[in-house]
Every structure is written in structure tokens, then in C-alpha cells.
Amino acid sequence: MARLTRTRIEALPIPASGQETHWDSELRGFGVRVLPSGLKTFVLQYRNADGRSRRLTLARYGVLTVEQARVEAKKRLGDVARGDDPIETRDAARAAPTVADICDWYLEEAESGRLLGRRRRPIKMSTLRMDRSRIERHIKPLIGTRKVKSLAPPDIAAFQADVAQGKSSRSRGVGRGRDTIGGVGAGSRSISTLHAVFEHALRLGKIDNNPARGVRRLASGQRTRRLSVAELAALGEAMRTAAEQGEHPVGLAAVRLILLTGFRRNEAQALQRGWVDFDADCVMFPDTKSGAQVRVVGAAAMELIEAQAEQPGNPYVFPSDWTGTWYKQVPDLVERLCKTAQIEGVTPHVFRHTFASIAGELGYSELTIAGLLGHGKRGVTQGYIHIDDLLRSAADAVAAKIAAVLDGKERSIAPRRRTAPQVPARPVSRSMPAEVDDNMLIATLAAQFAGGGIDADQLRSAVARLTAG
């Protein structure tokens, strides 16, 4: 046994069968293994903390020089001296989950209902679909094979930049939804999904850290696309042309309802008759993006709902031709209508922005617009409360304005007599500080009495005196 050198290793004989190991005379446990094929590999023999003899393969001769292999062997022996087992460490690293592994597990958790979202309820299927899309289109192609434990915040920031630059974009054929594109918004939202995936895995002990924590999202900007009055009029003309050419009347009615109410696409197309209070002109959604809500509906929109023919055995306002389901082709129909109208960059959600924009042009406050749209923190409420006349008149005015533009004419819609919605009384959630709910009520009352010279401060003082008594 002599000190291993390049010259000595080059001169080692090739065994006819089996393998032979030649040990270094200076560094105990360090050697080189020779196979009949002529392959020479550096190895390290050691005993772990349990006294078990282990043999670790360091690297092939040629990949490392003998001196480089000697340095590596000393490092591993240092690990052994500290109580570590290099082979166990290597095996654990090989078994560590990749980003794709954790993402697949996350989706399984969500599908089984074990993944809770806001208000500690299982996340919605629409959210799951978006998460799955980002995982399959952006996350897996770019970093799916990376070990989670090998990632750090700079790696996640680089991933976000790659998505924004379109490095995950690809074409998957022809037709709507066939192309995967990047962009700043896609990068930012992919980071949000990745953060949620890692955070859930960290809570349940699947990983040791969340490398997406602290990574700043790219500013994607607000989606401010809305239809101008001219575009809205062109869309109305396209809808009339489509009706004359035999377009599905149920689909056209669903599109019109989104325009007249600002409903989200799924809220409109899956609307059930049992949710509609025809006396109070409101819809009682049992579940929305922001939870259960009562949403005021303008007279023009309510007339549209009332005009829809019922399909026996089908609870939906906009039934499909298949019994028991609803019309689901709204996105495709909107695409065809916009092509006819020669307007670009429009999705059903743009109609929601358009509704809000027109409400603002009519002079309604952000609080009122939030109530009309059902925004969770500033809407009517997450619990059922009395719907005030301010929201009623606003819903009427906005729906009437949009209907007039769509129809190519101005028309007035007389407010109809309504009653309070018959809904179960439910206390306002105390998960929110009481003063927030009180301030919302005071702001709404102040808006109604503004003409009489009563402002919010006066109302707040009056309420304080009453409650003190």
C-alpha cells in the first residue's frame, strides 16, 4: 500500500474479473476501485456513528484528479467526525421532493378537500383550475425538476422573470386557449401560486422552508380594459346581428346579463332561479368568490331574467340544450361577438370593469360600486342585511344606461315597487372589528341624507348618543 498518485493510478493493473480496491497509505479509508472494464473510481471507507462500515463512491478518476478526490475524502471524513453519515445525506438529497412532486401533491390535497382557503373552507374549483394551469404551463416547464431544498429566493425571482419574458410560452395547436403566453401578470400570479404551494407543504412538514417567501412580485398593473361607449354600442349591434343569424338566444341573454349587472361570468351563466328574489330585485348567491352575498339587480336586468323561458327539471336561468346543465359557451360567444364588432382584448370580465366604470361616470361612490359588484370587504355584506335604496337606484341607473347604449337608443326605466328581500336574518360576522361595520353603515346613511345637509360626523355623533342612552 502506497500513497495514491496519478502515476500510480495510471499503472494499476486491470482485474480479469470482479473488482480490486487499492488504498492510500496516508489518508485512511481513501482508495481507488478498478473494474475489469478499466473504469477507476475514488471511494471512501468509513464507520458511521452506529459503528456500521460504509463505502461511499466519491467520483470517477478523470472527473476528479487524485488530489481533488483526496480533498473531498477529507471533507467527508470531517462530516463523519461530526456524527453525520455521508451516504445517508446523499440518499436523503436524492429522495428530496422536486418542485413538480410538491405541486402534484398540492393538487391532490386540493382535489380531496384537505386544502383550505379563505374562511377555512376548501378552495374553489375555479381557483384550483387556475393553480393547475399555472403549474402545468409555467412552473413545471421551468423549475419542475429542481429540488425544493436547492431553491432560494433569488431562484424564485429568476423564475418570475423568465415567465415574464415568455420563456415558458408555447403553442399547443389552434383555437381559443391553445397558446401559453407569459408576461408580467403571468409571472406575478405564478409566484403567488408557487408561494401557496410551498406554504402548504411547509405547514404539513413536506419541506423545510418556503423559498418563495419574501420574493417581491412584479407590478402587473391593474386590468383597466373597459368598453368605451362606442365599443359598447358596436357590441350591441353585433348581438342583434347574431340573433338575426340564429345565434343561441340563451347565450346572448347570458352575455347581456353580465353587461347589465357586472356579475362574474360564472355567477351569470350558472345563475339559478331559486336564488332570484323577483319581488326585491336581488340575487341571493349562496357562494361567490367572496362568500354568500345578496346582490342588487337593476330593473333592466331583472326584466331580462324574468323573460327567460324555464326548462322543466332545470334550475338554471340560462339552461343549456342538455337537461340539468347551464349554458357554458359564454367565452366563445363573446369572442365571436367581439370579432363581429371589431373590438379586441375583450373577455367577459371586461364587462364587469365596464359596469363599474359606467357606475363611476354616473357619479356613484366607490362604496356603492363595491356593493353593486359584491366585493367582499366593501360589498353589501357577507351576511344578509337590509338592501338600501341607494344601491337599488344605482343598480337601476347603471343597468338602464348600459341597456340604452346596447340597444342604440336612450330609454328610461321607471323604478318599480320593491319589498325587502325575504332572507334569513344572520348576525354580522364579528371576525371584523365592529367599528368597520358601523363606519360602513354610517357612510351609506350619510350618502342617502347628504341632500339634507347631514354628514357622516353628525350621524356618528347621533349614533353615539343613542347607544350611550
Tab-separated table of C-alpha atoms in Angstrom, residues 14-263:
chain	number	residue	atom	x	y	z
A	14	ILE	CA	-6.903	-4.229	-14.730
A	15	PRO	CA	-8.503	-7.249	-12.998
A	16	ALA	CA	-9.699	-10.122	-15.158
A	17	SER	CA	-12.903	-10.362	-13.144
A	18	GLY	CA	-14.527	-8.789	-10.144
A	19	GLN	CA	-13.085	-5.575	-8.775
A	20	GLU	CA	-9.968	-4.544	-6.911
A	21	THR	CA	-9.565	-1.653	-4.479
A	22	HIS	CA	-6.211	-0.012	-3.837
A	23	TRP	CA	-5.896	2.050	-0.656
A	24	ASP	CA	-3.968	5.210	0.046
A	25	SER	CA	-1.204	4.878	2.616
A	26	GLU	CA	-1.641	8.389	4.053
A	27	LEU	CA	-5.415	9.021	4.263
A	28	ARG	CA	-7.106	6.096	5.928
A	29	GLY	CA	-10.195	4.858	4.058
A	30	PHE	CA	-9.345	6.677	0.826
A	31	GLY	CA	-8.881	4.413	-2.179
A	32	VAL	CA	-9.491	3.763	-5.853
A	33	ARG	CA	-11.623	0.923	-7.208
A	34	VAL	CA	-10.715	-0.719	-10.530
A	35	LEU	CA	-13.194	-2.719	-12.647
A	36	PRO	CA	-12.496	-5.201	-15.463
A	37	SER	CA	-13.725	-2.552	-17.894
A	38	GLY	CA	-10.831	-0.353	-16.844
A	39	LEU	CA	-13.082	2.131	-15.034
A	40	LYS	CA	-11.373	3.618	-11.977
A	41	THR	CA	-13.394	5.259	-9.217
A	42	PHE	CA	-12.394	7.010	-5.993
A	43	VAL	CA	-14.057	5.584	-2.863
A	44	LEU	CA	-14.082	6.284	0.857
A	45	GLN	CA	-14.469	3.597	3.521
A	46	TYR	CA	-15.661	4.769	6.979
A	47	ARG	CA	-17.721	3.790	10.012
A	48	ASN	CA	-20.762	5.875	10.909
A	49	ALA	CA	-21.888	6.841	14.404
A	50	ASP	CA	-23.583	3.440	14.805
A	51	GLY	CA	-20.319	1.632	14.040
A	52	ARG	CA	-21.573	0.422	10.672
A	53	SER	CA	-18.947	0.156	7.919
A	54	ARG	CA	-19.948	2.172	4.826
A	55	ARG	CA	-18.302	2.680	1.457
A	56	LEU	CA	-19.018	5.936	-0.370
A	57	THR	CA	-18.310	6.483	-4.064
A	58	LEU	CA	-16.690	9.884	-4.491
A	59	ALA	CA	-16.186	10.296	-8.251
A	60	ARG	CA	-14.656	8.655	-11.293
A	61	TYR	CA	-10.948	9.081	-11.862
A	62	GLY	CA	-10.633	11.724	-14.547
A	63	VAL	CA	-13.665	13.634	-13.367
A	64	LEU	CA	-11.620	14.465	-10.281
A	65	THR	CA	-7.853	14.379	-10.027
A	66	VAL	CA	-6.371	12.318	-7.243
A	67	GLU	CA	-5.650	15.434	-5.182
A	68	GLN	CA	-9.175	16.782	-5.674
A	69	ALA	CA	-10.573	13.412	-4.609
A	70	ARG	CA	-8.298	13.433	-1.551
A	71	VAL	CA	-9.673	16.855	-0.515
A	72	GLU	CA	-13.251	15.585	-0.994
A	73	ALA	CA	-12.495	12.496	1.100
A	74	LYS	CA	-11.158	14.662	3.939
A	75	LYS	CA	-14.373	16.734	3.894
A	76	ARG	CA	-16.489	13.598	4.142
A	77	LEU	CA	-14.378	12.233	6.989
A	78	GLY	CA	-14.917	15.549	8.741
A	79	ASP	CA	-18.672	15.032	8.382
A	80	VAL	CA	-18.309	11.561	9.892
A	81	ALA	CA	-16.364	13.006	12.822
A	82	ARG	CA	-19.291	15.369	13.477
A	83	GLY	CA	-21.710	12.436	13.605
A	84	ASP	CA	-23.078	12.662	10.073
A	85	ASP	CA	-23.334	9.788	7.630
A	86	PRO	CA	-22.384	10.964	4.101
A	87	ILE	CA	-24.278	8.108	2.434
A	88	GLU	CA	-27.476	8.853	4.352
A	89	THR	CA	-27.075	12.535	3.497
A	90	ARG	CA	-26.657	11.666	-0.188
A	91	ASP	CA	-29.650	9.328	-0.213
A	92	ALA	CA	-31.830	11.909	1.540
A	93	ALA	CA	-30.848	14.511	-1.040
A	94	ARG	CA	-31.752	12.137	-3.864
A	95	ALA	CA	-35.131	11.418	-2.254
A	96	ALA	CA	-35.902	15.091	-1.589
A	97	PRO	CA	-39.034	16.214	-3.461
A	98	THR	CA	-38.787	18.216	-6.621
A	99	VAL	CA	-40.975	21.222	-7.335
A	100	ALA	CA	-43.114	19.015	-9.595
A	101	ASP	CA	-43.532	16.452	-6.787
A	102	ILE	CA	-44.754	19.089	-4.342
A	103	CYS	CA	-47.050	20.676	-6.928
A	104	ASP	CA	-48.674	17.317	-7.736
A	105	TRP	CA	-49.167	16.623	-4.035
A	106	TYR	CA	-50.677	20.101	-3.565
A	107	LEU	CA	-53.216	19.489	-6.336
A	108	GLU	CA	-54.153	16.143	-4.772
A	109	GLU	CA	-54.671	17.895	-1.435
A	110	ALA	CA	-56.922	20.465	-3.091
A	111	GLU	CA	-58.958	17.897	-5.019
A	112	SER	CA	-59.571	15.885	-1.847
A	113	GLY	CA	-60.841	18.953	0.022
A	114	ARG	CA	-57.971	18.988	2.516
A	115	LEU	CA	-56.619	22.321	1.287
A	116	LEU	CA	-58.430	25.203	2.957
A	117	GLY	CA	-58.683	28.672	1.510
A	118	ARG	CA	-60.218	31.843	2.815
A	119	ARG	CA	-62.667	31.433	5.709
A	120	ARG	CA	-61.200	27.966	6.322
A	121	ARG	CA	-63.236	26.366	3.563
A	122	PRO	CA	-61.930	24.129	0.748
A	123	ILE	CA	-60.633	26.211	-2.125
A	124	LYS	CA	-62.997	26.686	-5.038
A	125	MET	CA	-62.738	24.604	-8.186
A	126	SER	CA	-62.180	27.766	-10.223
A	127	THR	CA	-59.141	28.585	-8.068
A	128	LEU	CA	-57.883	25.020	-8.421
A	129	ARG	CA	-58.202	25.204	-12.207
A	130	MET	CA	-56.127	28.379	-12.305
A	131	ASP	CA	-53.492	26.884	-9.987
A	132	ARG	CA	-53.289	23.761	-12.134
A	133	SER	CA	-52.941	25.858	-15.278
A	134	ARG	CA	-50.041	27.894	-13.859
A	135	ILE	CA	-48.351	24.759	-12.556
A	136	GLU	CA	-48.580	22.904	-15.866
A	137	ARG	CA	-47.883	25.870	-18.137
A	138	HIS	CA	-45.193	27.772	-16.266
A	139	ILE	CA	-43.923	26.170	-13.056
A	140	LYS	CA	-43.211	22.616	-14.196
A	141	PRO	CA	-41.604	23.519	-17.546
A	142	LEU	CA	-39.157	25.958	-15.940
A	143	ILE	CA	-38.324	24.602	-12.471
A	144	GLY	CA	-40.285	21.348	-12.117
A	145	THR	CA	-37.169	19.157	-11.940
A	146	ARG	CA	-35.414	21.307	-9.328
A	147	LYS	CA	-35.232	20.040	-5.756
A	148	VAL	CA	-37.210	22.352	-3.493
A	149	LYS	CA	-34.420	22.329	-0.906
A	150	SER	CA	-31.974	23.591	-3.535
A	151	LEU	CA	-34.042	26.697	-4.241
A	152	ALA	CA	-33.558	30.116	-2.659
A	153	PRO	CA	-35.460	33.403	-3.114
A	154	PRO	CA	-33.123	34.535	-5.938
A	155	ASP	CA	-34.046	31.364	-7.870
A	156	ILE	CA	-37.755	32.122	-7.476
A	157	ALA	CA	-37.210	35.728	-8.551
A	158	ALA	CA	-35.358	34.456	-11.627
A	159	PHE	CA	-38.259	32.100	-12.379
A	160	GLN	CA	-40.687	35.020	-12.218
A	161	ALA	CA	-38.525	36.989	-14.639
A	162	ASP	CA	-38.359	34.016	-17.021
A	163	VAL	CA	-42.153	33.707	-17.117
A	164	ALA	CA	-42.488	37.456	-17.642
A	165	GLN	CA	-40.059	37.238	-20.574
A	166	GLY	CA	-42.077	34.439	-22.177
A	167	LYS	CA	-39.616	31.573	-21.663
A	168	SER	CA	-42.489	29.219	-20.792
A	169	SER	CA	-44.662	30.287	-23.725
A	170	ARG	CA	-45.519	27.723	-26.358
A	171	SER	CA	-48.164	26.936	-28.939
A	172	ARG	CA	-50.332	23.869	-28.429
A	173	GLY	CA	-52.361	23.961	-31.620
A	174	VAL	CA	-55.073	26.195	-32.977
A	175	GLY	CA	-58.170	27.724	-31.459
A	176	ARG	CA	-59.034	29.595	-28.316
A	177	GLY	CA	-56.891	28.867	-25.263
A	178	ARG	CA	-54.313	26.847	-27.206
A	179	ASP	CA	-51.387	29.177	-26.643
A	180	THR	CA	-49.447	29.526	-23.415
A	181	ILE	CA	-48.108	33.029	-23.081
A	182	GLY	CA	-46.022	34.720	-20.462
A	183	GLY	CA	-45.927	38.321	-19.396
A	184	VAL	CA	-45.547	40.243	-16.178
A	185	GLY	CA	-49.012	39.297	-14.961
A	186	ALA	CA	-48.431	35.591	-15.602
A	187	GLY	CA	-45.112	35.763	-13.759
A	188	SER	CA	-46.593	37.517	-10.751
A	189	ARG	CA	-49.566	35.158	-10.496
A	190	SER	CA	-47.342	32.094	-10.914
A	191	ILE	CA	-45.288	33.295	-7.944
A	192	SER	CA	-48.493	33.619	-5.907
A	193	THR	CA	-49.431	30.036	-6.751
A	194	LEU	CA	-45.917	28.782	-6.004
A	195	HIS	CA	-45.913	30.582	-2.645
A	196	ALA	CA	-49.233	28.943	-1.722
A	197	VAL	CA	-47.932	25.505	-2.750
A	198	PHE	CA	-44.757	25.824	-0.688
A	199	GLU	CA	-46.545	27.343	2.299
A	200	HIS	CA	-48.996	24.433	2.487
A	201	ALA	CA	-46.157	21.919	2.138
A	202	LEU	CA	-44.198	23.687	4.879
A	203	ARG	CA	-47.166	23.610	7.278
A	204	LEU	CA	-47.512	19.852	6.825
A	205	GLY	CA	-43.793	19.112	7.081
A	206	LYS	CA	-43.197	18.148	3.451
A	207	ILE	CA	-40.416	20.723	3.063
A	208	ASP	CA	-38.202	22.636	5.474
A	209	ASN	CA	-38.578	26.148	4.096
A	210	ASN	CA	-40.568	28.223	1.617
A	211	PRO	CA	-38.116	29.695	-0.928
A	212	ALA	CA	-40.872	31.936	-2.333
A	213	ARG	CA	-41.177	33.896	0.913
A	214	GLY	CA	-40.055	37.465	0.584
A	215	VAL	CA	-39.884	37.418	-3.211
A	216	ARG	CA	-41.344	40.662	-4.492
A	217	ARG	CA	-43.990	40.263	-7.166
A	218	LEU	CA	-43.617	42.178	-10.384
A	219	ALA	CA	-46.084	45.033	-10.649
A	220	SER	CA	-48.503	43.778	-13.277
A	221	GLY	CA	-50.719	46.828	-13.188
A	222	GLN	CA	-54.476	46.825	-12.840
A	223	ARG	CA	-56.595	45.337	-15.576
A	224	THR	CA	-58.252	48.547	-16.662
A	225	ARG	CA	-59.625	47.403	-20.017
A	226	ARG	CA	-63.207	48.538	-20.361
A	227	LEU	CA	-65.514	49.110	-23.271
A	228	SER	CA	-65.959	52.647	-24.480
A	229	VAL	CA	-69.463	53.840	-25.298
A	230	ALA	CA	-68.703	53.341	-28.993
A	231	GLU	CA	-67.451	49.791	-28.384
A	232	LEU	CA	-70.474	49.020	-26.228
A	233	ALA	CA	-72.771	50.243	-28.996
A	234	ALA	CA	-70.866	48.152	-31.560
A	235	LEU	CA	-71.213	45.113	-29.325
A	236	GLY	CA	-74.960	45.709	-29.082
A	237	GLU	CA	-75.193	45.862	-32.868
A	238	ALA	CA	-73.188	42.624	-33.121
A	239	MET	CA	-75.579	40.951	-30.676
A	240	ARG	CA	-78.593	41.972	-32.769
A	241	THR	CA	-76.902	40.710	-35.921
A	242	ALA	CA	-76.043	37.424	-34.210
A	243	ALA	CA	-79.657	36.997	-33.091
A	244	GLU	CA	-80.874	37.516	-36.655
A	245	GLN	CA	-78.378	34.924	-37.881
A	246	GLY	CA	-79.594	32.276	-35.441
A	247	GLU	CA	-77.118	32.597	-32.564
A	248	HIS	CA	-78.232	30.774	-29.418
A	249	PRO	CA	-80.712	33.136	-27.673
A	250	VAL	CA	-79.856	31.772	-24.229
A	251	GLY	CA	-76.187	32.570	-24.759
A	252	LEU	CA	-76.962	36.094	-25.946
A	253	ALA	CA	-79.165	36.640	-22.895
A	254	ALA	CA	-76.385	35.437	-20.566
A	255	VAL	CA	-73.914	37.859	-22.156
A	256	ARG	CA	-76.405	40.703	-21.821
A	257	LEU	CA	-76.970	39.902	-18.135
A	258	ILE	CA	-73.240	40.158	-17.422
A	259	LEU	CA	-73.223	43.563	-19.095
A	260	LEU	CA	-76.274	44.796	-17.175
A	261	THR	CA	-75.199	43.545	-13.736
A	262	GLY	CA	-71.404	43.341	-13.624
A	263	PHE	CA	-71.753	39.724	-12.485
